[in-house]
PDB file of C-alpha atoms in Angstrom:
ATOM      1  CA  MET H 230      -7.948  -5.015  -7.985  1.00  0.00           C
ATOM      2  CA  SER H 231      -7.461  -7.729  -5.079  1.00  0.00           C
ATOM      3  CA  LEU H 232      -5.048  -5.349  -3.273  1.00  0.00           C
ATOM      4  CA  ALA H 233      -7.367  -2.373  -3.723  1.00  0.00           C
ATOM      5  CA  MET H 234     -10.333  -4.271  -2.227  1.00  0.00           C
ATOM      6  CA  ALA H 235      -8.160  -5.615   0.570  1.00  0.00           C
ATOM      7  CA  GLY H 236      -6.906  -1.995   1.185  1.00  0.00           C
ATOM      8  CA  ILE H 237     -10.676  -0.924   1.578  1.00  0.00           C
ATOM      9  CA  VAL H 238     -11.655  -3.436   3.672  1.00  0.00           C
ATOM     10  CA  PHE H 239      -8.630  -2.722   6.008  1.00  0.00           C
ATOM     11  CA  ILE H 240      -9.938   0.974   6.361  1.00  0.00           C
ATOM     12  CA  LEU H 241     -13.502  -0.308   7.117  1.00  0.00           C
ATOM     13  CA  VAL H 242     -12.436  -3.012   9.523  1.00  0.00           C
ATOM     14  CA  PRO H 243     -12.419  -1.183  13.113  1.00  0.00           C
ATOM     15  CA  PRO H 244      -9.349  -1.890  14.969  1.00  0.00           C
ATOM     16  CA  LEU H 245      -9.244  -3.712  18.634  1.00  0.00           C
ATOM     17  CA  TYR H 246      -7.000  -2.495  21.262  1.00  0.00           C
ATOM     18  CA  THR H 247      -5.614  -4.791  24.048  1.00  0.00           C
ATOM     19  CA  SER H 248      -4.756  -4.171  27.489  1.00  0.00           C
ATOM     20  CA  SER H 249      -3.681  -6.762  30.221  1.00  0.00           C
ATOM     21  CA  GLY H 250      -3.104  -6.862  34.113  1.00  0.00           C
ATOM     22  CA  VAL H 251      -2.060  -9.143  36.764  1.00  0.00           C
ATOM     23  CA  ALA H 252      -2.879  -9.721  40.154  1.00  0.00           C
ATOM     24  CA  ILE H 253      -1.685 -12.078  42.996  1.00  0.00           C
ATOM     25  CA  LEU H 254      -3.204 -14.055  46.067  1.00  0.00           C
ATOM     26  CA  VAL H 255      -1.689 -13.120  49.217  1.00  0.00           C
ATOM     27  CA  GLN H 256      -1.938 -14.815  52.507  1.00  0.00           C
ATOM     28  CA  ALA H 257      -2.614 -12.906  55.684  1.00  0.00           C
ATOM     29  CA  LYS H 258      -0.157 -12.342  58.042  1.00  0.00           C
ATOM     30  CA  GLN H 259       0.038 -15.212  60.482  1.00  0.00           C
ATOM     31  CA  VAL H 260      -0.144 -14.393  64.087  1.00  0.00           C
ATOM     32  CA  GLY H 261       2.683 -15.727  66.021  1.00  0.00           C
ATOM     33  CA  ALA H 262       4.317 -17.196  62.815  1.00  0.00           C
ATOM     34  CA  ASN H 263       8.058 -16.561  62.410  1.00  0.00           C
ATOM     35  CA  ALA H 264       7.186 -14.878  58.886  1.00  0.00           C
ATOM     36  CA  THR H 265       6.168 -11.455  59.348  1.00  0.00           C
ATOM     37  CA  ASN H 266       6.085 -10.758  55.971  1.00  0.00           C
ATOM     38  CA  PRO H 267       2.934 -12.033  53.853  1.00  0.00           C
ATOM     39  CA  LEU H 268       4.888 -11.983  50.781  1.00  0.00           C
ATOM     40  CA  LEU H 269       7.035 -14.745  51.979  1.00  0.00           C
ATOM     41  CA  ASN H 270       3.970 -17.065  52.722  1.00  0.00           C
ATOM     42  CA  PHE H 271       3.104 -19.072  49.315  1.00  0.00           C
ATOM     43  CA  ASP H 272       2.377 -22.557  49.059  1.00  0.00           C
ATOM     44  CA  ALA H 273       0.103 -24.710  46.642  1.00  0.00           C
ATOM     45  CA  SER H 274      -3.063 -23.898  48.394  1.00  0.00           C
ATOM     46  CA  LEU H 275      -3.078 -20.135  46.737  1.00  0.00           C
ATOM     47  CA  SER H 276      -2.558 -21.770  43.234  1.00  0.00           C
ATOM     48  CA  THR H 277      -5.636 -23.908  43.949  1.00  0.00           C
ATOM     49  CA  THR H 278      -7.439 -20.639  45.050  1.00  0.00           C
ATOM     50  CA  SER H 279      -6.275 -18.937  41.697  1.00  0.00           C
ATOM     51  CA  SER H 280      -7.673 -21.777  39.765  1.00  0.00           C
ATOM     52  CA  ILE H 281     -11.101 -21.674  41.319  1.00  0.00           C
ATOM     53  CA  LEU H 282     -11.167 -17.849  40.628  1.00  0.00           C
ATOM     54  CA  VAL H 283     -10.215 -18.159  36.977  1.00  0.00           C
ATOM     55  CA  GLN H 284     -12.886 -20.933  36.385  1.00  0.00           C
ATOM     56  CA  SER H 285     -15.609 -18.477  38.254  1.00  0.00           C
ATOM     57  CA  LEU H 286     -14.174 -15.411  36.097  1.00  0.00           C
ATOM     58  CA  SER H 287     -14.568 -17.553  32.765  1.00  0.00           C
ATOM     59  CA  SER H 288     -18.355 -18.145  33.342  1.00  0.00           C
ATOM     60  CA  PRO H 289     -20.356 -16.856  30.420  1.00  0.00           C
ATOM     61  CA  GLY H 290     -22.645 -15.014  32.973  1.00  0.00           C
ATOM     62  CA  LEU H 291     -19.505 -12.660  34.008  1.00  0.00           C
ATOM     63  CA  ALA H 292     -18.358 -12.136  30.326  1.00  0.00           C
ATOM     64  CA  ASN H 293     -22.030 -10.704  29.763  1.00  0.00           C
ATOM     65  CA  GLN H 294     -21.652  -8.070  32.642  1.00  0.00           C
ATOM     66  CA  ILE H 295     -18.293  -6.887  31.657  1.00  0.00           C
ATOM     67  CA  ASN H 296     -18.328  -6.993  27.689  1.00  0.00           C
ATOM     68  CA  ARG H 297     -20.263  -3.912  26.986  1.00  0.00           C
ATOM     69  CA  ASN H 298     -19.600  -3.719  23.285  1.00  0.00           C
ATOM     70  CA  SER H 299     -20.183  -6.401  20.556  1.00  0.00           C
ATOM     71  CA  GLY H 300     -16.402  -6.576  20.121  1.00  0.00           C
ATOM     72  CA  ASP H 301     -15.471  -6.882  23.712  1.00  0.00           C
ATOM     73  CA  SER H 302     -13.554  -9.957  24.977  1.00  0.00           C
ATOM     74  CA  PHE H 303     -11.319 -10.814  27.669  1.00  0.00           C
ATOM     75  CA  THR H 304      -9.426 -13.958  28.790  1.00  0.00           C
ATOM     76  CA  VAL H 305      -8.367 -15.166  32.448  1.00  0.00           C
ATOM     77  CA  LYS H 306      -5.777 -17.563  33.422  1.00  0.00           C
ATOM     78  CA  ASN H 307      -3.391 -18.418  36.374  1.00  0.00           C
ATOM     79  CA  SER H 308      -0.404 -19.228  34.330  1.00  0.00           C
ATOM     80  CA  SER H 309       1.804 -16.513  32.295  1.00  0.00           C
ATOM     81  CA  SER H 310       1.612 -17.051  28.284  1.00  0.00           C
ATOM     82  CA  ASN H 311       5.220 -17.070  27.802  1.00  0.00           C
ATOM     83  CA  GLY H 312       5.345 -20.931  28.555  1.00  0.00           C
ATOM     84  CA  ASN H 313       8.379 -20.675  31.066  1.00  0.00           C
ATOM     85  CA  ASP H 314       6.073 -20.915  33.786  1.00  0.00           C
ATOM     86  CA  PRO H 315       5.511 -24.243  35.558  1.00  0.00           C
ATOM     87  CA  GLY H 316       1.634 -25.049  35.695  1.00  0.00           C
ATOM     88  CA  SER H 317      -0.811 -22.810  37.961  1.00  0.00           C
ATOM     89  CA  GLN H 318       0.323 -20.046  40.020  1.00  0.00           C
ATOM     90  CA  PRO H 319      -0.955 -17.712  42.817  1.00  0.00           C
ATOM     91  CA  PHE H 320      -1.362 -15.006  39.867  1.00  0.00           C
ATOM     92  CA  ILE H 321      -4.461 -13.862  37.933  1.00  0.00           C
ATOM     93  CA  TYR H 322      -3.546 -12.814  34.634  1.00  0.00           C
ATOM     94  CA  VAL H 323      -6.020 -10.544  32.396  1.00  0.00           C
ATOM     95  CA  THR H 324      -6.100  -9.821  28.818  1.00  0.00           C
ATOM     96  CA  THR H 325      -8.882  -7.816  27.190  1.00  0.00           C
ATOM     97  CA  GLN H 326     -10.023  -6.723  23.608  1.00  0.00           C
ATOM     98  CA  SER H 327     -12.189  -3.882  22.722  1.00  0.00           C
ATOM     99  CA  PRO H 328     -12.898  -1.537  19.761  1.00  0.00           C
ATOM    100  CA  THR H 329     -12.519   1.386  22.427  1.00  0.00           C
ATOM    101  CA  ALA H 330      -8.947   1.750  23.761  1.00  0.00           C
ATOM    102  CA  GLU H 331     -10.173   3.342  27.098  1.00  0.00           C
ATOM    103  CA  GLN H 332     -12.631   0.419  27.606  1.00  0.00           C
ATOM    104  CA  SER H 333      -9.916  -2.223  27.136  1.00  0.00           C
ATOM    105  CA  VAL H 334      -8.129  -1.003  30.066  1.00  0.00           C
ATOM    106  CA  GLU H 335     -11.444  -0.416  31.970  1.00  0.00           C
ATOM    107  CA  MET H 336     -12.296  -4.096  31.424  1.00  0.00           C
ATOM    108  CA  VAL H 337      -8.862  -5.183  32.979  1.00  0.00           C
ATOM    109  CA  ASP H 338     -10.061  -3.144  36.312  1.00  0.00           C
ATOM    110  CA  LEU H 339     -13.733  -4.822  36.255  1.00  0.00           C
ATOM    111  CA  VAL H 340     -12.413  -8.309  35.786  1.00  0.00           C
ATOM    112  CA  LEU H 341      -9.898  -7.980  38.907  1.00  0.00           C
ATOM    113  CA  GLY H 342     -12.695  -6.496  40.678  1.00  0.00           C
ATOM    114  CA  PHE H 343     -15.176  -9.160  40.168  1.00  0.00           C
ATOM    115  CA  ALA H 344     -12.185 -11.314  41.211  1.00  0.00           C
ATOM    116  CA  ARG H 345     -11.534  -9.705  44.586  1.00  0.00           C
ATOM    117  CA  GLN H 346     -15.498  -9.632  45.233  1.00  0.00           C
ATOM    118  CA  ASP H 347     -15.586 -13.263  44.183  1.00  0.00           C
ATOM    119  CA  LEU H 348     -12.557 -13.990  46.673  1.00  0.00           C
ATOM    120  CA  LEU H 349     -14.092 -11.988  49.332  1.00  0.00           C
ATOM    121  CA  ASP H 350     -17.748 -13.897  49.016  1.00  0.00           C
ATOM    122  CA  ARG H 351     -16.160 -17.654  48.930  1.00  0.00           C
ATOM    123  CA  GLN H 352     -14.307 -16.803  52.276  1.00  0.00           C
ATOM    124  CA  GLN H 353     -17.161 -15.081  53.785  1.00  0.00           C
ATOM    125  CA  GLY H 354     -19.275 -18.083  52.933  1.00  0.00           C
ATOM    126  CA  LEU H 355     -16.636 -20.436  54.535  1.00  0.00           C
ATOM    127  CA  ARG H 356     -16.731 -18.111  57.631  1.00  0.00           C
ATOM    128  CA  VAL H 357     -13.023 -17.530  57.624  1.00  0.00           C
ATOM    129  CA  LEU H 358     -12.074 -15.062  60.237  1.00  0.00           C
ATOM    130  CA  PRO H 359     -11.411 -11.494  58.448  1.00  0.00           C
ATOM    131  CA  GLY H 360      -7.963 -11.722  59.992  1.00  0.00           C
ATOM    132  CA  ARG H 361      -7.028 -14.711  57.789  1.00  0.00           C
ATOM    133  CA  TYR H 362      -8.435 -13.643  54.684  1.00  0.00           C
ATOM    134  CA  ILE H 363      -6.736 -13.860  51.352  1.00  0.00           C
ATOM    135  CA  LYS H 364      -6.043 -10.884  49.398  1.00  0.00           C
ATOM    136  CA  LEU H 365      -5.912 -10.301  45.721  1.00  0.00           C
ATOM    137  CA  VAL H 366      -3.093  -7.815  45.125  1.00  0.00           C
ATOM    138  CA  ASN H 367      -2.623  -5.872  41.935  1.00  0.00           C
ATOM    139  CA  VAL H 368       0.793  -6.546  40.493  1.00  0.00           C
ATOM    140  CA  VAL H 369       0.369  -4.826  36.909  1.00  0.00           C
ATOM    141  CA  SER H 370      -2.586  -2.560  36.675  1.00  0.00           C
ATOM    142  CA  GLY H 371      -4.403  -2.249  33.167  1.00  0.00           C
ATOM    143  CA  THR H 372      -1.573  -1.494  30.822  1.00  0.00           C
ATOM    144  CA  PRO H 373      -1.875   1.274  28.441  1.00  0.00           C
ATOM    145  CA  PRO H 374      -4.017   0.304  25.206  1.00  0.00           C
ATOM    146  CA  ARG H 375      -2.138  -1.247  22.357  1.00  0.00           C
ATOM    147  CA  ARG H 376      -3.544  -1.432  18.877  1.00  0.00           C
ATOM    148  CA  VAL H 377      -4.210  -5.098  17.518  1.00  0.00           C
ATOM    149  CA  LEU H 378      -3.794  -5.675  13.733  1.00  0.00           C
ATOM    150  CA  GLY H 379      -4.758  -9.123  13.758  1.00  0.00           C
ATOM    151  CA  ARG H 380      -8.636  -8.718  12.918  1.00  0.00           C
ATOM    152  CA  GLN H 381      -7.543  -5.917  10.624  1.00  0.00           C
ATOM    153  CA  LEU H 382      -5.252  -8.261   8.499  1.00  0.00           C
ATOM    154  CA  VAL H 383      -7.468 -11.321   8.603  1.00  0.00           C
ATOM    155  CA  ALA H 384     -10.012  -9.989   6.499  1.00  0.00           C
ATOM    156  CA  PRO H 385      -8.176  -7.894   4.065  1.00  0.00           C
ATOM    157  CA  GLY H 386      -5.974 -11.169   3.566  1.00  0.00           C
ATOM    158  CA  ALA H 387      -9.179 -13.000   2.882  1.00  0.00           C
ATOM    159  CA  VAL H 388     -10.282 -10.737   0.425  1.00  0.00           C
ATOM    160  CA  ALA H 389      -6.851 -10.475  -1.515  1.00  0.00           C
ATOM    161  CA  ILE H 390      -6.692 -14.340  -1.636  1.00  0.00           C
ATOM    162  CA  LEU H 391     -10.276 -14.252  -2.883  1.00  0.00           C
ATOM    163  CA  GLY H 392      -9.465 -11.888  -5.456  1.00  0.00           C
ATOM    164  CA  ILE H 393      -6.542 -13.545  -6.546  1.00  0.00           C
ATOM    165  CA  VAL H 394      -8.579 -16.800  -7.007  1.00  0.00           C
ATOM    166  CA  VAL H 395     -11.416 -14.908  -8.988  1.00  0.00           C
ATOM    167  CA  THR H 396      -8.804 -13.378 -11.109  1.00  0.00           C
ATOM    168  CA  ILE H 397      -7.040 -16.793 -12.089  1.00  0.00           C
ATOM    169  CA  ALA H 398     -10.674 -18.034 -12.356  1.00  0.00           C
ATOM    170  CA  VAL H 399     -11.661 -15.733 -14.666  1.00  0.00           C
ATOM    171  CA  ALA H 400      -8.465 -15.760 -16.841  1.00  0.00           C
ATOM    172  CA  LEU H 401      -8.813 -19.584 -17.090  1.00  0.00           C
ATOM    173  CA  LEU H 402     -12.614 -19.138 -17.960  1.00  0.00           C
ATOM    174  CA  GLY H 403     -11.652 -16.308 -20.902  1.00  0.00           C
ATOM    175  CA  GLU H 404      -8.941 -18.695 -22.167  1.00  0.00           C
ATOM    176  CA  THR H 405     -11.380 -21.881 -22.107  1.00  0.00           C
ATOM    177  CA  LEU H 406     -14.016 -19.394 -23.936  1.00  0.00           C
ATOM    178  CA  ALA H 407     -11.552 -18.179 -26.583  1.00  0.00           C
ATOM    179  CA  ALA H 408     -10.576 -21.715 -27.325  1.00  0.00           C
ATOM    180  CA  ALA H 409     -14.132 -22.903 -27.620  1.00  0.00           C
ATOM    181  CA  ARG H 410     -14.890 -19.980 -29.986  1.00  0.00           C
ATOM    182  CA  ARG H 411     -11.777 -20.855 -32.246  1.00  0.00           C
ATOM    183  CA  GLN H 412     -12.529 -24.452 -32.091  1.00  0.00           C
ATOM    184  CA  ARG H 413     -15.940 -23.484 -33.278  1.00  0.00           C
ATOM    185  CA  SER H 414     -14.820 -21.356 -36.001  1.00  0.00           C
ATOM    186  CA  ALA H 415     -12.537 -23.820 -37.344  1.00  0.00           C
ATOM    187  CA  SER H 416     -15.414 -26.398 -37.276  1.00  0.00           C
ATOM    188  CA  GLN H 417     -17.738 -24.300 -39.017  1.00  0.00           C
ATOM    189  CA  SER H 418     -15.239 -23.318 -41.698  1.00  0.00           C
ATOM    190  CA  GLY H 419     -14.722 -27.043 -42.247  1.00  0.00           C
ATOM    191  CA  GLU H 420     -18.226 -27.339 -42.562  1.00  0.00           C
ATOM    192  CA  GLU H 421     -18.576 -24.912 -45.148  1.00  0.00           C
ATOM    193  CA  ARG H 422     -15.905 -26.021 -47.221  1.00  0.00           C
ATOM    194  CA  PHE H 423     -17.364 -29.629 -47.164  1.00  0.00           C
ATOM    195  CA  ALA H 424     -20.896 -28.287 -48.031  1.00  0.00           C
ATOM    196  CA  ASP H 425     -19.499 -26.363 -50.993  1.00  0.00           C
ATOM    197  CA  THR H 426     -17.650 -29.291 -52.264  1.00  0.00           C
ATOM    198  CA  ALA H 427     -20.772 -31.517 -51.915  1.00  0.00           C
ATOM    199  CA  ALA H 428     -22.499 -29.026 -53.954  1.00  0.00           C
ATOM    200  CA  GLY H 429     -19.944 -29.246 -56.698  1.00  0.00           C
ATOM    201  CA  TRP H 430     -17.624 -26.431 -56.028  1.00  0.00           C
ATOM    202  CA  SER H 431     -13.818 -26.726 -55.325  1.00  0.00           C
ATOM    203  CA  TYR H 432     -11.261 -24.181 -54.576  1.00  0.00           C
ATOM    204  CA  PRO H 433      -8.092 -24.648 -56.736  1.00  0.00           C
ATOM    205  CA  ILE H 434      -4.962 -23.014 -55.508  1.00  0.00           C
ATOM    206  CA  THR H 435      -4.859 -20.553 -58.920  1.00  0.00           C
ATOM    207  CA  GLY H 436      -7.881 -18.884 -57.621  1.00  0.00           C
ATOM    208  CA  SER H 437     -10.295 -19.883 -60.353  1.00  0.00           C
ATOM    209  CA  ALA H 438     -13.596 -21.468 -60.039  1.00  0.00           C
ATOM    210  CA  THR H 439     -14.303 -24.667 -61.688  1.00  0.00           C
ATOM    211  CA  VAL H 440     -17.758 -26.212 -61.671  1.00  0.00           C
ATOM    212  CA  VAL H 441     -17.587 -29.950 -61.266  1.00  0.00           C
ATOM    213  CA  GLY H 442     -20.227 -32.226 -63.103  1.00  0.00           C
ATOM    214  CA  SER H 443     -21.903 -29.153 -64.350  1.00  0.00           C
ATOM    215  CA  ARG H 444     -21.599 -27.770 -67.988  1.00  0.00           C
ATOM    216  CA  HIS H 445     -19.560 -24.741 -67.574  1.00  0.00           C
ATOM    217  CA  SER H 446     -16.819 -23.527 -65.379  1.00  0.00           C
ATOM    218  CA  ILE H 447     -15.576 -19.874 -64.964  1.00  0.00           C
ATOM    219  CA  ALA H 448     -11.882 -19.231 -64.968  1.00  0.00           C
ATOM    220  CA  SER H 449     -10.397 -16.144 -63.469  1.00  0.00           C
ATOM    221  CA  ASN H 450      -9.321 -14.647 -66.949  1.00  0.00           C
ATOM    222  CA  GLY H 451     -12.916 -14.608 -67.822  1.00  0.00           C
ATOM    223  CA  ALA H 452     -12.902 -17.358 -69.948  1.00  0.00           C
ATOM    224  CA  ALA H 453     -15.747 -20.361 -70.049  1.00  0.00           C
ATOM    225  CA  LYS H 454     -14.786 -23.666 -70.352  1.00  0.00           C
ATOM    226  CA  GLN H 455     -17.425 -26.536 -70.972  1.00  0.00           C
ATOM    227  CA  ILE H 456     -17.035 -30.053 -69.063  1.00  0.00           C
ATOM    228  CA  GLY H 457     -18.425 -33.051 -69.908  1.00  0.00           C
ATOM    229  CA  PRO H 458     -19.338 -35.020 -73.017  1.00  0.00           C
ATOM    230  CA  GLY H 459     -19.366 -33.136 -76.250  1.00  0.00           C
ATOM    231  CA  ALA H 460     -18.060 -30.095 -74.476  1.00  0.00           C
ATOM    232  CA  GLY H 461     -16.576 -27.113 -76.524  1.00  0.00           C
ATOM    233  CA  THR H 462     -14.580 -24.213 -75.859  1.00  0.00           C
ATOM    234  CA  SER H 463     -15.780 -20.946 -76.196  1.00  0.00           C
ATOM    235  CA  SER H 464     -13.988 -17.603 -75.545  1.00  0.00           C
ATOM    236  CA  GLY H 465     -15.523 -15.017 -73.542  1.00  0.00           C
ATOM    237  CA  HIS H 466     -17.862 -12.705 -75.249  1.00  0.00           C
TER     238      HIS H 466
END
């Protein structure tokens, strides 16, 4: 039963789709510098800038602008999730989740678009010369949506565990009630025997009934025996 319930929940729970993208901060080409390729100009200041952007993109206000559905969510980091990269980097890693496959990809572009605009606004506010602007360049655009089974497996798993617990509880309750009935039945039988004995009846193994303390007893062969002082014996009529 629990497996059937888990299967039904698995079907009814809507799936989630995920997509990811990566962008890098690149310095503008420095006039008169020996390095003519901006990709050769990386220093700690770019990592600091990426950390600033990550904090800005993680604000609740931006989440309200990007998340269109109730199941939409995204995360922004400046270090990869494989654990091999040291500290913060001049990268922006975006991972999205959405009940709609297309929306999960669109959200990557939206987040990176907000990052570019935020970077531009900050440099304009600092009166940086346009020729010295730091740029945010895509490294990996939104990847094809991939179905996530995490949420679909959590609910059926919880239902399955709950079903097992309920099944065990019902079995234990049934066994407890059965034992109580058996004990009550045995107690009632003992009380009936005690009451009959107190009333003067006993139950010999031979199957005959004898009246104790009375004048007659009835035997299984139909003969009546008188018990007590002056008792006589008479045969059945």
